[in-house]
């Protein structure tokens, strides 16, 4: 059974107890005996006949936290008054909001922020639409678009249920790159309707982040939007995952003293994430990549494959190995899983993979192999979990990627940009820091987003939320950066 973690399934149990303070210790002991973790105990109220105690604890899953509550309630002298799920409390009312950046306290303020002054700005943009990036939120805004068809590991749960995830994504954009992102949850899973909806809202955004859209529909949506829009379109489940995987693999190979060009790589999962990982690895120099999916090891001489899998097979498996996953793992240096739980056995790592094997078990929420089990035989292990070392987390990539795209006023995103972003993330880990348990920086590392933004934009330090560029008025073009006093040069 996996261990509980402080941030997994956390509840606060409000207890009414006798005035014997020793009962608090008995409660903590019972929770620990049941495998839970006590993270806080607070006396909320004390009366002559009763204590009110808030006990915050974490379990493994919902059933386990229910068991913890039952165990606490069985302690003599304890009555459970209320149980609050801390995750649900955090989401009450949503996680993001809109705030005005300007003061609106007087008629003078209103006359500039709204009518009549705003009409001058709208007229200027009508004459020169490119000025919208500088004079509106467009220059710092990203649409986070989903149809709710492939949300986390939950599957096709619909747009309303996807909203908490998209809100979280927007919050991460703001926290790590000072980008204003907006959850756009569409009530359609029709490709044509999704493409048209995004095209219609695109004028208000500087970039589109596609999220949690099922394959193969996501591929066509991305392709068509890239062709029709003049702003970058980024599918985080593909490109964000691929960037962080390449960054982590660069450093894992540094640890074991191998080169990407010489490594044999097996990727389990031929969906959106797997296809993007394969594409980026090949572009970065990998020569021998094999893909394993439901059909077995994909090979170009297998005529039974679907068109999407056939295309993937044409670019991989140069040795044309057929069979199941253990066959592909023979002498493999690297296993990368973006597929399904528990498909990789520890003995295959020990008996089949090359010396100093690297295992990335990234299936969410349950990985291809328990990271602790894999670590018995693999030299470097990474997963998507926060309770083990080497977490592969897309938040290392997408905030900095879009910061760089917005700063550069980019109209597209290229494979070269993705590789540069991966190299920037890998480079944050210094030679003094790198080891088998530290191949990727923390998502809270202060240098990551800026390093990625600079790599994407190809310019100096990121401007973090202050896109610059010429403002065109009539037939003139006037460079209009904000100076140190915050006053923009006059533009008529």
XYZ file of C-alpha atoms in Angstrom:
492
model
C 0.000 0.000 0.000
C 1.383 3.448 -0.858
C 2.114 5.854 1.952
C -0.044 8.847 2.737
C 1.391 12.257 1.911
C 0.619 15.588 3.597
C -0.966 17.018 0.450
C -2.807 13.981 -0.913
C -6.218 13.543 0.714
C -6.317 16.039 3.558
C -9.232 16.597 5.929
C -9.807 18.675 9.011
C -11.835 16.853 11.665
C -13.541 19.080 14.230
C -13.855 17.187 17.507
C -15.704 17.799 20.724
C -13.731 16.161 23.529
C -13.564 16.025 27.288
C -11.354 18.556 29.025
C -8.621 15.965 29.444
C -5.876 17.205 27.107
C -4.427 13.676 26.950
C -7.286 12.763 24.616
C -5.623 14.842 21.912
C -2.556 12.616 22.107
C -4.728 9.515 21.853
C -6.358 10.892 18.699
C -2.958 11.546 17.090
C -1.806 8.039 18.012
C -4.887 6.395 16.512
C -4.452 8.274 13.225
C -0.788 7.244 13.011
C -1.673 3.616 13.764
C -4.144 3.688 10.871
C -1.438 4.912 8.464
C -2.493 8.558 8.374
C -0.337 11.651 8.854
C -1.301 14.335 11.369
C -0.247 17.732 10.026
C -1.885 20.062 12.560
C -3.794 20.010 15.859
C -5.463 23.217 17.022
C -7.591 23.934 20.076
C -10.390 25.987 18.533
C -12.315 26.538 21.764
C -11.960 25.660 25.440
C -14.827 25.577 27.941
C -15.123 24.211 31.441
C -16.926 21.121 30.168
C -15.592 20.656 26.618
C -12.703 21.207 24.219
C -13.230 21.916 20.520
C -10.238 20.503 18.637
C -9.408 20.723 14.921
C -7.255 17.815 13.755
C -5.881 18.061 10.214
C -4.630 14.798 8.754
C -3.947 13.100 5.428
C -4.735 9.668 4.075
C -3.982 7.643 0.978
C -7.373 8.063 -0.699
C -10.983 8.924 0.103
C -11.734 5.513 1.612
C -8.672 5.763 3.834
C -9.627 9.208 5.147
C -13.096 7.813 5.932
C -11.381 5.050 7.916
C -9.323 7.645 9.802
C -12.475 9.534 10.783
C -14.114 6.327 12.009
C -11.022 5.442 14.055
C -10.998 8.880 15.676
C -14.687 8.667 16.479
C -14.057 5.378 18.300
C -11.693 7.063 20.795
C -13.268 7.373 24.251
C -14.287 10.916 25.087
C -14.361 12.072 21.444
C -17.305 13.142 19.285
C -16.756 14.010 15.627
C -18.666 17.235 15.025
C -17.708 18.035 11.432
C -15.332 16.824 8.704
C -14.046 19.278 6.087
C -12.208 18.160 2.959
C -9.456 20.772 2.590
C -9.222 20.318 -1.178
C -12.918 21.054 -1.655
C -12.675 24.038 0.695
C -9.865 25.460 -1.445
C -12.083 25.281 -4.535
C -15.150 26.959 -3.026
C -16.120 29.867 -5.277
C -13.365 29.009 -7.756
C -9.636 29.675 -7.594
C -9.219 32.730 -9.816
C -10.747 36.182 -10.185
C -10.550 39.354 -12.296
C -9.184 42.561 -10.798
C -8.845 46.013 -12.286
C -5.263 47.183 -12.800
C -6.271 50.832 -12.739
C -7.953 52.964 -10.092
C -11.583 53.834 -10.768
C -12.338 56.366 -8.043
C -13.263 59.580 -9.867
C -15.032 60.782 -12.990
C -11.611 61.547 -14.394
C -10.594 57.903 -13.955
C -13.764 56.727 -15.681
C -13.368 59.139 -18.559
C -9.996 57.602 -19.435
C -10.637 53.942 -18.596
C -14.047 53.989 -20.225
C -16.026 56.476 -22.269
C -15.136 58.880 -23.812
C -11.351 58.313 -23.595
C -11.475 54.625 -24.451
C -12.885 55.513 -27.869
C -9.546 57.048 -28.908
C -7.756 53.828 -28.051
C -10.301 51.696 -29.928
C -9.943 53.948 -32.964
C -6.173 53.550 -32.900
C -6.493 49.753 -32.762
C -9.025 49.770 -35.606
C -6.461 51.554 -37.771
C -3.597 49.285 -36.664
C -4.851 45.954 -35.208
C -1.332 44.947 -34.130
C -1.557 47.633 -31.442
C -4.043 45.417 -29.559
C -1.097 43.485 -28.125
C 0.173 46.661 -26.457
C -3.009 48.522 -25.592
C -5.194 45.626 -24.346
C -4.901 42.473 -22.305
C -4.277 40.517 -25.530
C -0.530 40.949 -25.117
C -0.548 39.102 -21.794
C -3.508 36.732 -22.159
C -3.779 33.031 -22.928
C -6.931 30.977 -23.512
C -6.834 27.590 -21.782
C -9.175 25.577 -23.996
C -10.682 22.150 -23.336
C -13.668 20.061 -24.324
C -13.445 17.955 -21.162
C -12.786 14.740 -23.081
C -9.478 13.653 -21.497
C -9.155 15.347 -18.115
C -6.159 14.218 -16.045
C -6.621 10.494 -15.480
C -10.397 10.882 -15.202
C -11.303 10.536 -18.878
C -14.275 12.105 -20.664
C -15.950 13.963 -17.790
C -17.229 17.004 -19.702
C -16.597 20.752 -19.693
C -18.122 21.617 -16.311
C -16.095 18.959 -14.507
C -12.980 20.119 -16.370
C -13.373 23.663 -15.039
C -11.453 23.148 -11.742
C -8.479 21.816 -13.696
C -8.526 24.728 -16.141
C -8.835 27.190 -13.250
C -5.792 25.575 -11.679
C -3.927 25.945 -14.942
C -4.831 29.626 -15.073
C -3.637 30.093 -11.501
C -0.297 28.493 -12.393
C 0.120 30.804 -15.390
C -0.334 33.789 -13.098
C 1.839 32.486 -10.273
C 4.838 31.430 -12.338
C 4.809 33.825 -15.312
C 2.405 36.670 -14.447
C 0.219 35.712 -17.414
C -3.538 36.256 -17.356
C -5.043 32.948 -18.477
C -8.743 32.275 -18.952
C -10.485 28.873 -18.670
C -12.482 28.213 -21.834
C -14.488 24.993 -21.376
C -16.411 24.228 -24.560
C -19.697 22.309 -24.608
C -18.786 20.411 -27.761
C -16.550 17.530 -28.741
C -17.001 18.129 -32.453
C -13.704 19.024 -34.112
C -15.195 21.580 -36.499
C -17.117 23.342 -33.725
C -14.084 23.482 -31.419
C -11.852 24.887 -34.151
C -14.425 27.509 -35.090
C -15.057 28.484 -31.458
C -11.354 29.041 -30.821
C -10.977 30.977 -34.061
C -13.821 33.282 -32.994
C -12.360 34.079 -29.553
C -8.742 34.319 -30.745
C -8.703 38.144 -31.222
C -8.760 38.572 -27.445
C -5.722 36.374 -26.766
C -2.003 36.319 -27.438
C -1.834 32.517 -27.344
C -3.950 29.356 -27.175
C -3.201 26.538 -24.717
C -5.111 23.380 -25.670
C -5.686 21.144 -22.678
C -7.169 17.714 -21.936
C -8.620 17.057 -25.399
C -8.664 13.384 -26.365
C -6.545 11.924 -29.152
C -6.711 11.736 -32.106
C -9.090 14.731 -32.206
C -6.529 16.922 -30.443
C -4.034 16.465 -33.293
C -6.392 17.774 -35.971
C -7.614 20.646 -33.769
C -4.052 21.782 -33.132
C -3.051 21.442 -36.796
C -6.010 23.404 -38.085
C -5.681 26.172 -35.509
C -1.983 26.558 -36.253
C -2.859 27.016 -39.917
C -5.657 29.515 -39.357
C -4.443 31.681 -36.442
C -1.683 34.283 -36.224
C -0.993 33.485 -32.540
C 0.847 30.450 -31.158
C -1.148 27.283 -30.416
C 0.366 24.985 -27.781
C -1.092 21.626 -26.753
C 0.265 21.181 -23.250
C -0.539 17.475 -23.008
C 1.737 17.013 -26.002
C 4.338 19.751 -26.095
C 4.545 20.604 -22.395
C 5.031 16.967 -21.461
C 7.582 16.456 -24.237
C 9.635 19.484 -23.151
C 9.907 18.367 -19.527
C 10.600 14.743 -20.473
C 13.431 15.815 -22.788
C 14.857 18.095 -20.082
C 14.768 15.334 -17.483
C 16.199 12.790 -19.914
C 19.089 15.101 -20.824
C 20.070 15.205 -17.150
C 19.380 11.533 -16.467
C 21.758 10.662 -19.295
C 24.313 13.041 -17.759
C 24.058 11.048 -14.538
C 24.696 7.670 -16.214
C 27.258 8.985 -18.701
C 25.340 8.213 -21.897
C 24.416 10.252 -24.977
C 20.904 10.642 -26.391
C 22.138 9.803 -29.883
C 23.403 6.432 -28.660
C 20.588 5.504 -26.269
C 17.924 2.898 -27.007
C 14.595 4.366 -25.862
C 11.246 2.623 -25.369
C 8.150 4.825 -25.125
C 5.004 3.143 -23.795
C 1.950 4.983 -25.091
C 1.273 6.194 -28.610
C -1.329 8.830 -27.776
C -0.960 12.603 -27.639
C 1.825 12.708 -25.059
C 3.704 9.699 -26.417
C 3.638 10.952 -30.001
C 4.915 14.378 -28.965
C 7.669 12.897 -26.819
C 8.816 10.702 -29.697
C 8.776 13.632 -32.121
C 10.834 15.845 -29.816
C 13.321 13.090 -28.932
C 13.944 12.401 -32.623
C 14.333 16.106 -33.345
C 16.795 16.383 -30.468
C 18.995 13.625 -31.900
C 17.651 10.269 -30.688
C 18.225 7.506 -33.244
C 16.646 4.381 -31.763
C 13.147 4.886 -30.347
C 10.553 2.112 -30.091
C 6.877 2.761 -29.293
C 4.738 0.252 -27.416
C 0.958 0.545 -27.473
C -2.133 -1.682 -27.346
C -1.089 -3.261 -30.662
C 2.311 -4.237 -29.228
C 5.594 -2.802 -30.474
C 4.783 -0.515 -33.395
C 6.633 -1.421 -36.573
C 6.376 -0.045 -40.094
C 5.925 -3.555 -41.513
C 2.686 -4.054 -39.544
C -0.146 -3.401 -42.015
C -2.839 -3.722 -39.343
C -1.985 -0.393 -37.689
C -4.310 2.606 -37.818
C -3.117 5.576 -39.899
C -1.954 7.497 -36.801
C -0.045 4.523 -35.403
C 1.335 3.682 -38.856
C 2.729 7.202 -39.176
C 4.349 6.879 -35.759
C 5.807 3.482 -36.668
C 7.299 4.892 -39.878
C 9.449 7.269 -37.810
C 10.524 4.795 -35.121
C 11.735 1.254 -34.452
C 14.596 1.195 -36.982
C 15.392 -2.420 -36.033
C 11.765 -3.428 -36.703
C 11.387 -5.351 -33.469
C 7.971 -7.007 -33.081
C 6.317 -8.396 -29.995
C 5.369 -7.190 -26.545
C 6.902 -4.711 -24.105
C 9.529 -7.125 -22.690
C 10.822 -7.684 -26.226
C 11.293 -3.974 -26.766
C 13.057 -3.561 -23.422
C 15.888 -5.902 -24.335
C 19.086 -3.793 -23.978
C 17.040 -0.590 -23.705
C 18.721 2.296 -21.902
C 15.510 4.248 -21.272
C 11.863 3.462 -20.561
C 9.363 6.339 -20.798
C 5.795 5.506 -19.857
C 2.785 7.678 -20.690
C 0.311 4.836 -20.901
C -1.375 2.804 -18.170
C -0.787 1.607 -14.590
C 1.330 -1.412 -13.717
C 2.449 -2.473 -17.194
C 6.180 -2.530 -16.331
C 7.558 -5.291 -14.122
C 10.596 -4.752 -11.935
C 12.242 -7.957 -13.154
C 12.183 -6.626 -16.729
C 14.248 -3.657 -15.616
C 16.686 -6.010 -13.877
C 16.893 -8.740 -16.489
C 16.334 -7.025 -19.826
C 17.361 -3.382 -19.766
C 20.929 -2.199 -20.301
C 23.333 -1.244 -17.519
C 22.300 1.852 -15.523
C 18.720 1.883 -16.818
C 16.556 5.010 -16.725
C 12.831 4.631 -15.959
C 10.273 7.442 -16.343
C 6.886 6.085 -15.162
C 4.573 9.017 -15.895
C 1.047 7.602 -16.170
C -1.358 9.700 -14.107
C -2.582 9.137 -11.444
C -1.140 5.598 -11.203
C 2.252 5.012 -12.875
C 3.419 2.109 -15.015
C 5.403 0.851 -12.011
C 5.645 2.050 -8.439
C 8.680 4.381 -8.366
C 10.028 2.764 -5.196
C 9.858 -0.661 -6.847
C 11.548 0.601 -10.007
C 14.326 2.213 -7.951
C 15.482 -1.235 -6.818
C 16.991 -1.820 -10.263
C 16.947 1.459 -12.210
C 19.738 3.997 -11.695
C 17.427 6.966 -12.321
C 13.672 6.957 -11.747
C 11.208 9.770 -12.459
C 7.433 9.937 -12.161
C 4.582 12.407 -12.177
C 4.175 12.127 -8.415
C 5.147 14.835 -5.947
C 5.937 12.361 -3.150
C 8.981 10.915 -4.952
C 12.122 12.560 -6.336
C 12.264 13.722 -9.956
C 8.698 14.828 -10.588
C 7.970 15.380 -14.279
C 5.546 18.289 -14.110
C 4.367 20.400 -17.048
C 4.349 23.524 -14.895
C 8.111 23.576 -15.454
C 7.419 24.352 -19.106
C 4.183 26.056 -20.081
C 4.402 29.287 -18.020
C 7.863 30.125 -19.324
C 6.996 28.989 -22.841
C 4.055 31.366 -23.086
C 5.956 34.149 -21.316
C 8.580 33.936 -24.047
C 5.988 33.682 -26.824
C 4.062 36.704 -25.562
C 7.194 38.762 -25.007
C 8.363 38.015 -28.550
C 4.911 38.672 -30.079
C 5.303 35.241 -31.653
C 2.801 33.989 -34.216
C 3.790 30.323 -33.981
C 5.807 27.882 -31.905
C 8.473 25.724 -33.504
C 10.188 22.453 -32.664
C 13.429 24.366 -32.225
C 11.746 26.487 -29.536
C 10.612 23.339 -27.720
C 14.154 21.941 -27.711
C 15.554 25.241 -26.469
C 12.982 25.258 -23.670
C 13.950 21.719 -22.641
C 17.636 22.605 -22.638
C 16.907 25.681 -20.528
C 15.094 23.601 -17.897
C 17.873 21.003 -17.868
C 20.484 23.729 -17.536
C 18.962 25.047 -14.314
C 20.326 21.929 -12.579
C 24.031 22.585 -12.050
C 26.867 20.049 -12.160
C 27.179 20.398 -8.382
C 23.476 19.617 -7.836
C 22.811 16.806 -10.298
C 22.458 13.251 -8.977
C 20.109 10.285 -9.551
C 17.504 11.839 -7.231
C 17.788 15.366 -8.649
C 17.655 15.527 -12.438
C 14.944 18.167 -12.749
C 14.430 21.440 -10.862
C 11.533 22.030 -8.511
C 8.500 23.746 -9.998
C 9.123 26.475 -7.417
C 12.675 27.140 -8.586
C 12.823 30.871 -9.187
C 14.963 30.661 -12.335
C 12.955 28.154 -14.364
C 10.230 30.309 -15.923
C 12.636 33.119 -16.842
C 15.169 30.677 -18.287
C 12.501 29.080 -20.472
C 11.069 32.460 -21.511
C 14.470 33.716 -22.595
C 15.130 30.472 -24.496
C 11.800 30.795 -26.317
C 12.007 34.496 -27.115
C 15.728 34.505 -27.870
C 16.034 37.830 -26.077
C 17.256 39.084 -22.703
C 15.545 38.670 -19.365
C 11.786 38.222 -19.594
C 9.673 41.340 -19.224
C 7.158 39.318 -17.172
C 3.824 40.767 -18.076
C 4.914 43.971 -19.812
C 4.980 43.257 -23.546
C 6.610 46.049 -25.501
C 6.694 46.982 -29.134
C 5.831 49.820 -31.480
C 2.411 51.428 -31.254
C 1.250 52.590 -34.667
C -1.092 55.559 -34.836
C -2.268 56.605 -38.268
C 0.722 56.285 -40.570
C 3.237 56.726 -37.763
C 4.981 54.199 -35.570
C 6.059 55.289 -32.116
C 8.073 53.092 -29.778
C 6.188 53.284 -26.504
C 7.821 51.487 -23.631
C 6.812 52.425 -20.119
C 9.653 54.324 -18.455
C 10.737 54.102 -14.816
C 8.050 56.569 -13.733
C 5.319 54.505 -15.340
C 4.430 57.266 -17.821
C 3.971 56.356 -21.486
C 5.228 58.827 -24.092
C 2.359 60.780 -25.574
C 0.730 59.197 -28.612
C -1.903 61.148 -30.538
